[in-house]
XYZ file of C-alpha atoms in Angstrom:
130
model
C -16.323 -45.615 7.535
C -15.679 -46.414 11.184
C -13.929 -49.531 12.383
C -17.107 -50.679 14.165
C -19.150 -50.268 10.964
C -16.616 -52.304 9.013
C -16.554 -54.995 11.710
C -20.359 -55.267 11.691
C -20.357 -55.531 7.897
C -17.690 -58.259 7.844
C -19.355 -60.250 10.637
C -22.794 -60.091 9.008
C -21.541 -61.031 5.538
C -19.566 -63.931 6.997
C -22.720 -65.330 8.612
C -24.820 -64.640 5.497
C -22.356 -66.576 3.310
C -23.100 -69.667 5.399
C -26.839 -69.188 6.008
C -28.058 -67.805 2.652
C -27.481 -71.028 0.655
C -29.769 -72.831 3.113
C -32.429 -70.107 3.140
C -32.560 -69.984 -0.675
C -33.714 -73.610 -0.677
C -36.720 -72.984 1.557
C -39.707 -72.911 -0.820
C -41.512 -70.037 0.904
C -38.421 -67.875 1.533
C -38.552 -64.646 -0.473
C -35.564 -64.522 -2.835
C -34.229 -61.687 -4.998
C -32.437 -62.808 -8.159
C -30.072 -60.363 -9.823
C -27.569 -60.809 -12.639
C -23.948 -60.819 -11.494
C -22.305 -57.647 -12.732
C -19.009 -59.447 -13.457
C -20.020 -63.067 -14.089
C -23.355 -62.454 -15.827
C -24.742 -65.405 -13.836
C -27.960 -65.381 -11.780
C -27.330 -64.479 -8.119
C -30.000 -65.329 -5.565
C -30.254 -63.560 -2.229
C -32.819 -64.315 0.487
C -34.531 -61.061 1.441
C -37.306 -59.820 3.648
C -39.838 -57.463 2.202
C -43.454 -57.096 1.230
C -45.479 -56.921 -1.940
C -47.714 -53.867 -2.097
C -49.835 -53.879 -5.248
C -47.550 -54.264 -8.257
C -44.372 -53.471 -6.329
C -42.143 -55.382 -3.939
C -40.386 -53.325 -1.257
C -37.272 -54.215 0.739
C -34.504 -52.473 2.637
C -30.843 -53.356 2.100
C -29.003 -53.398 5.422
C -25.687 -52.315 3.882
C -26.979 -50.055 1.125
C -24.621 -49.716 -1.808
C -22.117 -52.100 -0.190
C -24.563 -54.997 -0.672
C -23.615 -57.175 -3.618
C -27.202 -57.369 -4.862
C -27.476 -53.570 -4.820
C -24.265 -53.326 -6.835
C -25.731 -55.861 -9.286
C -28.969 -53.837 -9.540
C -26.954 -50.715 -10.384
C -25.365 -52.624 -13.280
C -28.620 -54.270 -14.460
C -31.963 -53.424 -12.809
C -33.809 -56.392 -14.358
C -34.503 -58.832 -11.526
C -36.761 -61.658 -10.445
C -38.377 -62.031 -7.022
C -39.676 -65.308 -5.611
C -42.680 -64.533 -3.428
C -44.523 -67.415 -1.739
C -42.861 -69.892 -4.087
C -43.726 -68.063 -7.336
C -41.228 -66.126 -9.466
C -42.067 -62.609 -10.701
C -39.990 -60.583 -13.159
C -39.464 -56.929 -12.450
C -37.306 -53.841 -12.546
C -35.515 -52.751 -9.381
C -35.150 -49.118 -8.360
C -32.856 -47.806 -5.636
C -34.735 -45.260 -3.529
C -32.135 -43.166 -1.646
C -34.687 -40.425 -0.836
C -37.092 -42.894 0.820
C -36.853 -43.127 4.633
C -35.664 -46.737 5.166
C -36.451 -46.744 8.904
C -40.034 -45.670 8.236
C -40.218 -48.229 5.409
C -39.059 -51.015 7.746
C -42.034 -50.302 10.011
C -44.291 -51.449 7.131
C -42.308 -54.579 6.288
C -42.221 -57.976 8.074
C -41.250 -57.399 11.692
C -38.617 -60.120 12.237
C -36.560 -59.223 9.177
C -37.000 -55.487 9.796
C -35.657 -55.815 13.334
C -32.592 -57.705 12.100
C -31.962 -55.122 9.353
C -32.165 -52.252 11.877
C -29.835 -53.995 14.362
C -27.229 -55.191 11.849
C -27.499 -52.539 9.169
C -25.081 -49.676 8.777
C -26.221 -48.038 5.544
C -29.905 -48.681 5.014
C -31.253 -48.243 1.484
C -34.802 -48.813 0.254
C -35.266 -50.866 -2.916
C -38.524 -51.017 -4.891
C -39.096 -53.693 -7.513
C -41.823 -52.897 -10.041
C -43.279 -56.297 -10.886
C -44.179 -57.060 -14.498
C -46.828 -59.661 -13.654
């Protein structure tokens, strides 16, 4: 990993640590809830993505370095809050999916930020149970 990549990752995660607690409280903010792989506690992360049928799609800007991706690898059972309503589901990491092409079909503002900040894009699909 290059020094620039590591710097971008550290800068982005530093900002996210301060902003995410505020975003999680916004009732219409989409939130992904995973189970902490070490603590076993619910971990909520604001995300951008889109529901398509019975699936919710998103792109992780730091791929397998993202804490929520690491939690999904340990336990793929998740919940997603979409428009204020929680949905249970099973998350799948999609390394063969083209994340840049996927971002073109997701909400523009978030997709732009993910492309600019991201260093290891990874598509995630959540199959919703309800």
